[in-house]
PDB file of C-alpha atoms and ligand atoms in Angstrom:
ATOM      1  CA  UNK A 147      -1.874 -30.510  20.896  1.00 86.00           C
ATOM      2  CA  UNK A 148      -1.156 -27.249  22.661  1.00 87.00           C
ATOM      3  CA  UNK A 149      -1.062 -23.872  20.800  1.00 88.00           C
ATOM      4  CA  UNK A 150       2.680 -23.633  21.729  1.00 89.00           C
ATOM      5  CA  UNK A 151       3.394 -26.922  19.967  1.00 91.00           C
ATOM      6  CA  UNK A 152       1.042 -25.948  17.002  1.00 93.00           C
ATOM      7  CA  UNK A 153       2.898 -22.636  16.579  1.00 94.00           C
ATOM      8  CA  UNK A 154       6.309 -24.389  16.537  1.00 95.00           C
ATOM      9  CA  UNK A 155       5.019 -26.930  14.006  1.00 96.00           C
ATOM     10  CA  UNK A 156       3.632 -24.047  11.797  1.00 97.00           C
ATOM     11  CA  UNK A 157       6.840 -22.072  11.999  1.00 97.00           C
ATOM     12  CA  UNK A 158       8.768 -25.109  10.777  1.00 98.00           C
ATOM     13  CA  UNK A 159       6.351 -25.680   7.892  1.00 98.00           C
ATOM     14  CA  UNK A 160       6.421 -21.962   6.852  1.00 98.00           C
ATOM     15  CA  UNK A 161      10.271 -21.786   7.116  1.00 98.00           C
ATOM     16  CA  UNK A 162      10.614 -24.904   4.934  1.00 98.00           C
ATOM     17  CA  UNK A 163       8.370 -23.186   2.372  1.00 98.00           C
ATOM     18  CA  UNK A 164      10.647 -20.176   2.235  1.00 97.00           C
ATOM     19  CA  UNK A 165       8.351 -17.721   3.939  1.00 97.00           C
ATOM     20  CA  UNK A 166      10.609 -14.900   5.109  1.00 96.00           C
ATOM     21  CA  UNK A 167       9.057 -14.422   8.580  1.00 96.00           C
ATOM     22  CA  UNK A 168       7.732 -17.809   9.549  1.00 98.00           C
ATOM     23  CA  UNK A 169       7.223 -17.184  13.345  1.00 96.00           C
ATOM     24  CA  UNK A 170       5.557 -13.865  12.926  1.00 97.00           C
ATOM     25  CA  UNK A 171       3.203 -15.202  10.229  1.00 98.00           C
ATOM     26  CA  UNK A 172       2.307 -18.294  12.257  1.00 97.00           C
ATOM     27  CA  UNK A 173       1.551 -16.096  15.308  1.00 96.00           C
ATOM     28  CA  UNK A 174      -0.548 -13.693  13.289  1.00 97.00           C
ATOM     29  CA  UNK A 175      -2.598 -16.540  11.782  1.00 97.00           C
ATOM     30  CA  UNK A 176      -3.069 -18.126  15.223  1.00 95.00           C
ATOM     31  CA  UNK A 177      -4.191 -14.772  16.631  1.00 95.00           C
ATOM     32  CA  UNK A 178      -6.572 -14.362  13.696  1.00 96.00           C
ATOM     33  CA  UNK A 179      -8.124 -17.751  14.215  1.00 95.00           C
ATOM     34  CA  UNK A 180      -8.518 -17.107  18.007  1.00 93.00           C
ATOM     35  CA  UNK A 181      -9.697 -13.517  17.513  1.00 92.00           C
ATOM     36  CA  UNK A 182      -7.161 -12.136  19.950  1.00 92.00           C
ATOM     37  CA  UNK A 183      -4.215  -9.694  19.619  1.00 91.00           C
ATOM     38  CA  UNK A 184      -0.992 -11.414  18.782  1.00 92.00           C
ATOM     39  CA  UNK A 185       0.477 -10.212  22.128  1.00 90.00           C
ATOM     40  CA  UNK A 186      -2.018 -12.409  23.951  1.00 88.00           C
ATOM     41  CA  UNK A 187      -0.786 -15.644  22.417  1.00 85.00           C
ATOM     42  CA  UNK A 188       1.838 -15.857  25.201  1.00 80.00           C
ATOM     43  CA  UNK A 189      -0.941 -16.290  27.699  1.00 80.00           C
ATOM     44  CA  UNK A 190      -2.304 -19.438  25.968  1.00 76.00           C
ATOM     45  CA  UNK A 191       0.033 -21.779  27.896  1.00 66.00           C
ATOM     46  CA  UNK A 192       0.458 -25.470  27.267  1.00 69.00           C
ATOM     47  CA  UNK A 193      -3.212 -26.511  27.539  1.00 70.00           C
ATOM     48  CA  UNK A 194      -4.816 -28.402  24.673  1.00 77.00           C
ATOM     49  CA  UNK A 195      -6.030 -26.268  21.718  1.00 76.00           C
ATOM     50  CA  UNK A 196      -9.664 -26.566  20.638  1.00 87.00           C
ATOM     51  CA  UNK A 197      -9.871 -29.019  17.683  1.00 86.00           C
ATOM     52  CA  UNK A 198     -11.877 -26.855  15.238  1.00 91.00           C
ATOM     53  CA  UNK A 199      -9.641 -23.826  15.803  1.00 92.00           C
ATOM     54  CA  UNK A 200      -6.540 -25.910  15.406  1.00 94.00           C
ATOM     55  CA  UNK A 201      -7.862 -27.357  12.204  1.00 95.00           C
ATOM     56  CA  UNK A 202      -8.649 -23.921  10.807  1.00 96.00           C
ATOM     57  CA  UNK A 203      -5.110 -22.722  11.821  1.00 97.00           C
ATOM     58  CA  UNK A 204      -3.563 -25.677   9.978  1.00 96.00           C
ATOM     59  CA  UNK A 205      -5.521 -24.967   6.814  1.00 98.00           C
ATOM     60  CA  UNK A 206      -4.452 -21.296   6.860  1.00 98.00           C
ATOM     61  CA  UNK A 207      -0.791 -22.311   7.530  1.00 98.00           C
ATOM     62  CA  UNK A 208      -0.895 -24.785   4.674  1.00 98.00           C
ATOM     63  CA  UNK A 209      -2.197 -22.006   2.322  1.00 98.00           C
ATOM     64  CA  UNK A 210       0.531 -19.579   3.618  1.00 98.00           C
ATOM     65  CA  UNK A 211       3.124 -22.307   2.877  1.00 98.00           C
ATOM     66  CA  UNK A 212       1.986 -22.170  -0.821  1.00 98.00           C
ATOM     67  CA  UNK A 213       2.889 -18.478  -0.624  1.00 98.00           C
ATOM     68  CA  UNK A 214      -0.609 -16.974  -0.485  1.00 98.00           C
ATOM     69  CA  UNK A 215       0.033 -13.554   1.001  1.00 98.00           C
ATOM     70  CA  UNK A 216      -0.511 -13.353   4.669  1.00 98.00           C
ATOM     71  CA  UNK A 217      -2.904 -10.383   4.296  1.00 98.00           C
ATOM     72  CA  UNK A 218      -5.072 -12.353   1.915  1.00 98.00           C
ATOM     73  CA  UNK A 219      -5.503 -14.934   4.684  1.00 98.00           C
ATOM     74  CA  UNK A 220      -6.124 -12.361   7.370  1.00 98.00           C
ATOM     75  CA  UNK A 221      -8.446 -10.460   4.950  1.00 98.00           C
ATOM     76  CA  UNK A 222      -6.959  -7.028   5.788  1.00 97.00           C
ATOM     77  CA  UNK A 223      -3.793  -4.982   5.586  1.00 98.00           C
ATOM     78  CA  UNK A 224      -2.926  -1.963   7.820  1.00 97.00           C
ATOM     79  CA  UNK A 225      -2.193   1.550   6.541  1.00 98.00           C
ATOM     80  CA  UNK A 226      -1.552   4.071   9.317  1.00 97.00           C
ATOM     81  CA  UNK A 227      -4.691   4.357  11.361  1.00 97.00           C
ATOM     82  CA  UNK A 228      -6.829   2.039   9.170  1.00 98.00           C
ATOM     83  CA  UNK A 229      -7.097  -1.573   8.166  1.00 97.00           C
ATOM     84  CA  UNK A 230      -8.265  -2.080   4.648  1.00 98.00           C
ATOM     85  CA  UNK A 231      -9.883  -5.189   3.139  1.00 98.00           C
ATOM     86  CA  UNK A 232      -7.597  -6.908   0.668  1.00 98.00           C
ATOM     87  CA  UNK A 233      -7.726 -10.123  -1.441  1.00 98.00           C
ATOM     88  CA  UNK A 234      -7.363 -11.536  -4.853  1.00 97.00           C
ATOM     89  CA  UNK A 235      -7.356  -8.776  -7.570  1.00 97.00           C
ATOM     90  CA  UNK A 236      -5.826  -5.964  -5.507  1.00 98.00           C
ATOM     91  CA  UNK A 237      -2.321  -4.927  -4.498  1.00 98.00           C
ATOM     92  CA  UNK A 238      -1.511  -5.578  -0.837  1.00 98.00           C
ATOM     93  CA  UNK A 239      -0.571  -2.263   0.867  1.00 98.00           C
ATOM     94  CA  UNK A 240       3.021  -2.350   2.249  1.00 96.00           C
ATOM     95  CA  UNK A 241       4.208  -1.045   5.538  1.00 94.00           C
ATOM     96  CA  UNK A 242       6.867   1.139   3.968  1.00 94.00           C
ATOM     97  CA  UNK A 243       4.147   3.217   2.258  1.00 97.00           C
ATOM     98  CA  UNK A 244       3.249   4.575   5.717  1.00 97.00           C
ATOM     99  CA  UNK A 245       6.362   6.763   5.467  1.00 97.00           C
ATOM    100  CA  UNK A 246       4.856   8.392   2.335  1.00 98.00           C
ATOM    101  CA  UNK A 247       1.551   8.833   4.299  1.00 98.00           C
ATOM    102  CA  UNK A 248       3.256  10.364   7.261  1.00 98.00           C
ATOM    103  CA  UNK A 249       5.199  12.864   5.079  1.00 98.00           C
ATOM    104  CA  UNK A 250       1.964  13.794   3.266  1.00 98.00           C
ATOM    105  CA  UNK A 251       0.129  14.356   6.537  1.00 98.00           C
ATOM    106  CA  UNK A 252       2.923  16.597   7.834  1.00 98.00           C
ATOM    107  CA  UNK A 253       2.846  18.528   4.543  1.00 98.00           C
ATOM    108  CA  UNK A 254      -0.811  19.542   5.040  1.00 98.00           C
ATOM    109  CA  UNK A 255      -0.722  19.753   8.849  1.00 98.00           C
ATOM    110  CA  UNK A 256      -1.213  23.509   8.802  1.00 94.00           C
ATOM    111  CA  UNK A 257      -3.701  23.547   5.921  1.00 98.00           C
ATOM    112  CA  UNK A 258      -7.419  23.725   6.909  1.00 98.00           C
ATOM    113  CA  UNK A 259      -9.713  21.429   4.857  1.00 98.00           C
ATOM    114  CA  UNK A 260      -6.887  20.228   2.564  1.00 98.00           C
ATOM    115  CA  UNK A 261      -7.764  18.911  -0.861  1.00 98.00           C
ATOM    116  CA  UNK A 262      -5.842  15.620  -1.287  1.00 99.00           C
ATOM    117  CA  UNK A 263      -5.542  13.310  -4.294  1.00 99.00           C
ATOM    118  CA  UNK A 264      -4.285   9.735  -4.084  1.00 98.00           C
ATOM    119  CA  UNK A 265      -3.259   8.581  -7.569  1.00 98.00           C
ATOM    120  CA  UNK A 266      -3.130   4.770  -8.138  1.00 98.00           C
ATOM    121  CA  UNK A 267      -5.184   4.114  -5.068  1.00 98.00           C
ATOM    122  CA  UNK A 268      -5.490   0.312  -5.374  1.00 98.00           C
ATOM    123  CA  UNK A 269      -7.394  -0.818  -2.327  1.00 98.00           C
ATOM    124  CA  UNK A 270      -7.923   2.800  -1.356  1.00 98.00           C
ATOM    125  CA  UNK A 271      -5.434   2.386   1.526  1.00 98.00           C
ATOM    126  CA  UNK A 272      -3.727   5.821   1.377  1.00 98.00           C
ATOM    127  CA  UNK A 273      -6.997   7.702   0.680  1.00 98.00           C
ATOM    128  CA  UNK A 274      -8.693   5.932   3.583  1.00 98.00           C
ATOM    129  CA  UNK A 275      -5.780   6.716   5.953  1.00 98.00           C
ATOM    130  CA  UNK A 276      -5.773  10.361   4.933  1.00 98.00           C
ATOM    131  CA  UNK A 277      -9.555  10.600   5.387  1.00 98.00           C
ATOM    132  CA  UNK A 278      -9.333   9.078   8.813  1.00 98.00           C
ATOM    133  CA  UNK A 279      -6.305  11.118   9.935  1.00 98.00           C
ATOM    134  CA  UNK A 280      -7.839  14.359   8.590  1.00 98.00           C
ATOM    135  CA  UNK A 281     -11.607  14.228   8.704  1.00 97.00           C
ATOM    136  CA  UNK A 282     -11.722  17.748   7.383  1.00 98.00           C
ATOM    137  CA  UNK A 283      -9.889  16.784   4.172  1.00 98.00           C
ATOM    138  CA  UNK A 284     -11.561  16.444   0.785  1.00 98.00           C
ATOM    139  CA  UNK A 285     -10.020  13.247  -0.652  1.00 98.00           C
ATOM    140  CA  UNK A 286      -9.992  12.023  -4.195  1.00 98.00           C
ATOM    141  CA  UNK A 287      -8.741   8.501  -5.153  1.00 98.00           C
ATOM    142  CA  UNK A 288      -7.936   7.506  -8.796  1.00 98.00           C
ATOM    143  CA  UNK A 289      -7.639   3.938  -9.979  1.00 98.00           C
ATOM    144  CA  UNK A 290      -7.726   2.266 -13.495  1.00 98.00           C
ATOM    145  CA  UNK A 291      -8.262  -1.427 -12.695  1.00 98.00           C
ATOM    146  CA  UNK A 292     -11.929  -2.538 -12.259  1.00 98.00           C
ATOM    147  CA  UNK A 293     -11.083  -5.207  -9.657  1.00 98.00           C
ATOM    148  CA  UNK A 294      -9.050  -2.791  -7.641  1.00 98.00           C
ATOM    149  CA  UNK A 295     -11.843  -0.215  -7.939  1.00 98.00           C
ATOM    150  CA  UNK A 296     -14.255  -2.654  -6.402  1.00 98.00           C
ATOM    151  CA  UNK A 297     -12.003  -3.103  -3.330  1.00 98.00           C
ATOM    152  CA  UNK A 298     -11.491   0.625  -3.090  1.00 98.00           C
ATOM    153  CA  UNK A 299     -15.218   1.224  -3.223  1.00 98.00           C
ATOM    154  CA  UNK A 300     -15.613  -1.276  -0.351  1.00 98.00           C
ATOM    155  CA  UNK A 301     -12.901   0.394   1.743  1.00 98.00           C
ATOM    156  CA  UNK A 302     -13.671   3.922   1.094  1.00 98.00           C
ATOM    157  CA  UNK A 303     -17.393   4.072   1.202  1.00 96.00           C
ATOM    158  CA  UNK A 304     -18.278   7.775   1.192  1.00 96.00           C
ATOM    159  CA  UNK A 305     -15.023   8.835   2.847  1.00 95.00           C
ATOM    160  CA  UNK A 306     -13.469   9.773  -0.520  1.00 98.00           C
ATOM    161  CA  UNK A 307     -14.382  10.484  -4.107  1.00 98.00           C
ATOM    162  CA  UNK A 308     -13.407   7.357  -5.990  1.00 98.00           C
ATOM    163  CA  UNK A 309     -12.562   8.259  -9.640  1.00 98.00           C
ATOM    164  CA  UNK A 310     -12.096   5.510 -12.317  1.00 98.00           C
ATOM    165  CA  UNK A 311      -9.332   6.916 -14.463  1.00 98.00           C
ATOM    166  CA  UNK A 312      -5.857   6.646 -16.005  1.00 98.00           C
ATOM    167  CA  UNK A 313      -3.213   8.715 -14.226  1.00 98.00           C
ATOM    168  CA  UNK A 314      -1.127   8.953 -17.447  1.00 98.00           C
ATOM    169  CA  UNK A 315      -3.908  11.186 -18.753  1.00 98.00           C
ATOM    170  CA  UNK A 316      -2.808  14.761 -17.920  1.00 95.00           C
ATOM    171  CA  UNK A 317      -6.297  16.008 -18.503  1.00 96.00           C
ATOM    172  CA  UNK A 318      -7.801  13.966 -15.654  1.00 98.00           C
ATOM    173  CA  UNK A 319      -9.943  15.701 -12.971  1.00 98.00           C
ATOM    174  CA  UNK A 320      -9.949  19.030 -14.748  1.00 98.00           C
ATOM    175  CA  UNK A 321     -12.241  20.549 -12.031  1.00 98.00           C
ATOM    176  CA  UNK A 322      -9.314  20.160  -9.553  1.00 98.00           C
ATOM    177  CA  UNK A 323      -6.534  21.696 -11.674  1.00 97.00           C
ATOM    178  CA  UNK A 324      -4.466  24.264  -9.744  1.00 97.00           C
ATOM    179  CA  UNK A 325      -6.374  23.543  -6.469  1.00 98.00           C
ATOM    180  CA  UNK A 326      -4.880  20.488  -4.858  1.00 98.00           C
ATOM    181  CA  UNK A 327      -2.892  20.829  -1.628  1.00 98.00           C
ATOM    182  CA  UNK A 328      -1.285  17.330  -1.696  1.00 98.00           C
ATOM    183  CA  UNK A 329      -0.877  14.618  -4.289  1.00 99.00           C
ATOM    184  CA  UNK A 330       0.126  11.171  -2.979  1.00 98.00           C
ATOM    185  CA  UNK A 331       1.073   8.303  -5.258  1.00 98.00           C
ATOM    186  CA  UNK A 332       2.294   4.750  -4.818  1.00 98.00           C
ATOM    187  CA  UNK A 333       2.156   3.792  -8.490  1.00 98.00           C
ATOM    188  CA  UNK A 334       3.469   0.677 -10.166  1.00 98.00           C
ATOM    189  CA  UNK A 335       7.264   1.105 -10.407  1.00 98.00           C
ATOM    190  CA  UNK A 336       9.171  -2.221 -10.615  1.00 98.00           C
ATOM    191  CA  UNK A 337      11.180  -2.572 -13.860  1.00 98.00           C
ATOM    192  CA  UNK A 338       9.737  -5.367 -16.067  1.00 97.00           C
ATOM    193  CA  UNK A 339      11.616  -8.589 -15.612  1.00 96.00           C
ATOM    194  CA  UNK A 340      12.757  -7.929 -12.028  1.00 97.00           C
ATOM    195  CA  UNK A 341      12.536 -11.177 -10.031  1.00 97.00           C
ATOM    196  CA  UNK A 342       9.857 -10.862  -7.258  1.00 97.00           C
ATOM    197  CA  UNK A 343       8.746 -13.285  -4.512  1.00 97.00           C
ATOM    198  CA  UNK A 344       5.843 -15.680  -5.214  1.00 97.00           C
ATOM    199  CA  UNK A 345       3.341 -13.526  -3.135  1.00 97.00           C
ATOM    200  CA  UNK A 346       3.962 -10.706  -5.609  1.00 97.00           C
ATOM    201  CA  UNK A 347       4.380 -12.650  -8.809  1.00 97.00           C
ATOM    202  CA  UNK A 348       1.301 -14.789  -8.257  1.00 97.00           C
ATOM    203  CA  UNK A 349      -1.022 -12.611  -6.286  1.00 97.00           C
ATOM    204  CA  UNK A 350      -0.415  -8.852  -6.775  1.00 97.00           C
ATOM    205  CA  UNK A 351      -1.842  -7.781 -10.151  1.00 98.00           C
ATOM    206  CA  UNK A 352       0.952  -7.352 -12.777  1.00 98.00           C
ATOM    207  CA  UNK A 353      -0.299  -3.873 -13.597  1.00 97.00           C
ATOM    208  CA  UNK A 354      -0.004  -2.868  -9.982  1.00 98.00           C
ATOM    209  CA  UNK A 355       3.704  -3.746  -9.717  1.00 98.00           C
ATOM    210  CA  UNK A 356       5.502  -3.446 -13.026  1.00 98.00           C
ATOM    211  CA  UNK A 357       5.853  -0.217 -15.159  1.00 98.00           C
ATOM    212  CA  UNK A 358       7.914  -0.650 -18.278  1.00 98.00           C
ATOM    213  CA  UNK A 359      11.605  -1.550 -18.826  1.00 97.00           C
ATOM    214  CA  UNK A 360      12.918   1.117 -16.377  1.00 97.00           C
ATOM    215  CA  UNK A 361       9.936   1.080 -13.981  1.00 98.00           C
ATOM    216  CA  UNK A 362       9.182   4.784 -14.636  1.00 98.00           C
ATOM    217  CA  UNK A 363       6.486   4.321 -17.366  1.00 98.00           C
ATOM    218  CA  UNK A 364       3.686   5.444 -15.066  1.00 98.00           C
ATOM    219  CA  UNK A 365       5.677   7.905 -12.797  1.00 98.00           C
ATOM    220  CA  UNK A 366       6.770  10.027 -15.758  1.00 98.00           C
ATOM    221  CA  UNK A 367       3.242  10.919 -17.049  1.00 98.00           C
ATOM    222  CA  UNK A 368       1.835  10.900 -13.485  1.00 98.00           C
ATOM    223  CA  UNK A 369       4.157  13.836 -12.551  1.00 98.00           C
ATOM    224  CA  UNK A 370       2.692  15.838 -15.468  1.00 98.00           C
ATOM    225  CA  UNK A 371      -0.842  15.239 -14.136  1.00 98.00           C
ATOM    226  CA  UNK A 372       0.283  16.065 -10.570  1.00 98.00           C
ATOM    227  CA  UNK A 373       1.719  19.374 -11.722  1.00 98.00           C
ATOM    228  CA  UNK A 374      -1.596  20.280 -13.301  1.00 98.00           C
ATOM    229  CA  UNK A 375      -3.532  19.373 -10.152  1.00 98.00           C
ATOM    230  CA  UNK A 376      -1.320  21.148  -7.559  1.00 98.00           C
ATOM    231  CA  UNK A 377      -1.943  24.655  -6.364  1.00 98.00           C
ATOM    232  CA  UNK A 378       1.231  26.803  -6.035  1.00 98.00           C
ATOM    233  CA  UNK A 379       2.941  25.601  -2.855  1.00 97.00           C
ATOM    234  CA  UNK A 380       1.025  22.241  -3.100  1.00 98.00           C
ATOM    235  CA  UNK A 381       3.044  19.105  -2.137  1.00 98.00           C
ATOM    236  CA  UNK A 382       3.769  15.920  -4.112  1.00 98.00           C
ATOM    237  CA  UNK A 383       5.066  12.534  -2.827  1.00 98.00           C
ATOM    238  CA  UNK A 384       5.669   9.520  -5.024  1.00 98.00           C
ATOM    239  CA  UNK A 385       6.928   6.115  -3.869  1.00 98.00           C
ATOM    240  CA  UNK A 386       9.460   4.509  -6.272  1.00 98.00           C
ATOM    241  CA  UNK A 387      11.703   1.487  -6.679  1.00 97.00           C
ATOM    242  CA  UNK A 388      14.900   1.285  -4.706  1.00 95.00           C
ATOM    243  CA  UNK A 389      16.844   1.416  -8.044  1.00 96.00           C
ATOM    244  CA  UNK A 390      15.349   4.885  -8.710  1.00 96.00           C
ATOM    245  CA  UNK A 391      17.394   6.890  -6.086  1.00 95.00           C
ATOM    246  CA  UNK A 392      18.668   9.166  -8.877  1.00 96.00           C
ATOM    247  CA  UNK A 393      16.074   8.531 -11.690  1.00 98.00           C
ATOM    248  CA  UNK A 394      12.886   9.463  -9.658  1.00 98.00           C
ATOM    249  CA  UNK A 395      14.224  12.755  -8.369  1.00 98.00           C
ATOM    250  CA  UNK A 396      15.480  13.520 -11.886  1.00 98.00           C
ATOM    251  CA  UNK A 397      11.910  13.133 -13.249  1.00 98.00           C
ATOM    252  CA  UNK A 398      10.622  15.724 -10.850  1.00 98.00           C
ATOM    253  CA  UNK A 399      13.682  18.013 -11.222  1.00 98.00           C
ATOM    254  CA  UNK A 400      13.115  17.919 -14.989  1.00 98.00           C
ATOM    255  CA  UNK A 401       9.970  20.034 -14.571  1.00 98.00           C
ATOM    256  CA  UNK A 402      10.431  23.740 -13.899  1.00 97.00           C
ATOM    257  CA  UNK A 403       6.997  23.793 -12.207  1.00 98.00           C
ATOM    258  CA  UNK A 404       8.467  21.743  -9.322  1.00 98.00           C
ATOM    259  CA  UNK A 405      10.877  22.809  -6.559  1.00 98.00           C
ATOM    260  CA  UNK A 406      12.237  21.433  -3.230  1.00 97.00           C
ATOM    261  CA  UNK A 407      12.802  17.960  -4.758  1.00 98.00           C
ATOM    262  CA  UNK A 408      14.009  15.647  -1.988  1.00 98.00           C
ATOM    263  CA  UNK A 409      14.661  11.895  -2.012  1.00 98.00           C
ATOM    264  CA  UNK A 410      13.690   9.900   1.153  1.00 97.00           C
ATOM    265  CA  UNK A 411      14.827   6.440   2.444  1.00 96.00           C
ATOM    266  CA  UNK A 412      12.558   3.784   4.003  1.00 93.00           C
ATOM    267  CA  UNK A 413      13.222   2.269   7.452  1.00 89.00           C
ATOM    268  CA  UNK A 414      15.837  -0.081   5.972  1.00 91.00           C
ATOM    269  CA  UNK A 415      17.744   2.892   4.481  1.00 94.00           C
ATOM    270  CA  UNK A 416      16.680   2.078   0.865  1.00 95.00           C
ATOM    271  CA  UNK A 417      15.689   4.932  -1.458  1.00 96.00           C
ATOM    272  CA  UNK A 418      11.872   4.775  -1.303  1.00 97.00           C
ATOM    273  CA  UNK A 419      10.012   7.921  -2.149  1.00 98.00           C
ATOM    274  CA  UNK A 420      10.580  11.406  -3.664  1.00 98.00           C
ATOM    275  CA  UNK A 421       8.824  14.687  -2.750  1.00 98.00           C
ATOM    276  CA  UNK A 422       8.516  18.134  -4.278  1.00 98.00           C
ATOM    277  CA  UNK A 423       6.446  21.237  -4.281  1.00 98.00           C
ATOM    278  CA  UNK A 424       4.605  23.233  -7.051  1.00 98.00           C
ATOM    279  CA  UNK A 425       6.134  26.601  -7.648  1.00 96.00           C
ATOM    280  CA  UNK A 426       3.926  29.630  -8.533  1.00 78.00           C
ATOM    281  CA  UNK A 427       2.886  29.549 -12.194  1.00 63.00           C
TER     282      UNK A 427
HETATM  283  C1  SAM B 218       1.583  -0.321  -6.302  1.00 57.84           C
HETATM  284  S1  SAM B 218      -0.242  -0.402  -6.422  1.00 57.84           S
HETATM  285  C2  SAM B 218      -0.605   0.693  -5.102  1.00 57.84           C
HETATM  286  C3  SAM B 218      -1.881   0.699  -4.507  1.00 57.84           C
HETATM  287  C4  SAM B 218      -2.095   1.590  -3.300  1.00 57.84           C
HETATM  288  N1  SAM B 218      -1.733   2.967  -3.564  1.00 57.84           N
HETATM  289  C5  SAM B 218      -1.236   1.116  -2.127  1.00 57.84           C
HETATM  290  O1  SAM B 218      -0.266   1.827  -1.689  1.00 57.84           O
HETATM  291  O2  SAM B 218      -1.482   0.035  -1.601  1.00 57.84           O
HETATM  292  C6  SAM B 218      -0.451   0.526  -7.845  1.00 57.84           C
HETATM  293  C7  SAM B 218      -1.915   0.728  -8.266  1.00 57.84           C
HETATM  294  O3  SAM B 218      -1.959   1.533  -9.499  1.00 57.84           O
HETATM  295  C8  SAM B 218      -2.953   1.134 -10.380  1.00 57.84           C
HETATM  296  N2  SAM B 218      -2.563   1.614 -11.734  1.00 57.84           N
HETATM  297  C9  SAM B 218      -1.568   1.165 -12.525  1.00 57.84           C
HETATM  298  N3  SAM B 218      -1.508   1.963 -13.646  1.00 57.84           N
HETATM  299  C10 SAM B 218      -2.427   2.903 -13.530  1.00 57.84           C
HETATM  300  C11 SAM B 218      -2.871   3.997 -14.349  1.00 57.84           C
HETATM  301  N4  SAM B 218      -2.216   4.276 -15.477  1.00 57.84           N
HETATM  302  N5  SAM B 218      -3.863   4.803 -13.859  1.00 57.84           N
HETATM  303  C12 SAM B 218      -4.480   4.496 -12.713  1.00 57.84           C
HETATM  304  N6  SAM B 218      -4.121   3.481 -11.858  1.00 57.84           N
HETATM  305  C13 SAM B 218      -3.188   2.704 -12.251  1.00 57.84           C
HETATM  306  C14 SAM B 218      -2.824  -0.423 -10.298  1.00 57.84           C
HETATM  307  O4  SAM B 218      -4.040  -1.042 -10.717  1.00 57.84           O
HETATM  308  C15 SAM B 218      -2.683  -0.546  -8.714  1.00 57.84           C
HETATM  309  O5  SAM B 218      -3.918  -0.672  -8.052  1.00 57.84           O
END
């Protein structure tokens, strides 16, 4: 069988399983098996595919059809300039979070050697992306879950200070209080009970996704910690649920220590993250 035919077959299998982007996923799995960029698949033509590679591709396609996340099968997920290792036990970084990253990098563009804290780091994706984009930055990454911490340790190496800790503890990182130039956070924010796709329900850790009845159970105390960490003029960006267009900015605006509270949409126009700045004490 040719790769062209194998891809068509895989696309049908994934579509039948309800995978939202069956063609793209099939191509990414084929490119992974072949060790080539996806764009090169077009060059494969109609010649016969090698048997072992085809068998491996079919195994991966069958697993994807059971709704195992694509990134678990590929072994990595992108975040800006980096690919981080992901798999069972850690949240898969999402493309939309790159908007938060880009905003944060712009916020410290003119700050030499910025001190940056990534709260709820998961795989360490945001911290790794900041450390790579700004090699002069001093980056801290905080995470509660032991399994996620193991992935973050693997992804960050010595590029960031990995801190086991609870971001709802306003006393965390006392040595950084009043000094931080940028706090980034992609915390759990989905209201409990919200229906989610199988990739999320069965493979992202529950604690990474859900945060109480209104989804703000982590964001509310996290903002208190962020205020303690930030220096006057320091910047804060927090990703949130698309139902939080009013509620997330209201949490920030409820603190007199924060100013310039702005809500930002993602590429699909959905409310996605909120930013603010620390006023002088
Ligand atoms: C939505 S995931 C985001 C991970 C990563 N920032 C990203 O964008 O891929 C949220 C992460 O927050 C962690 N987390 C949840 N509650 C926490 C808490 N109270 N303190 C520290 N980390 C927490 C979860 O274990 C999970 O790894």
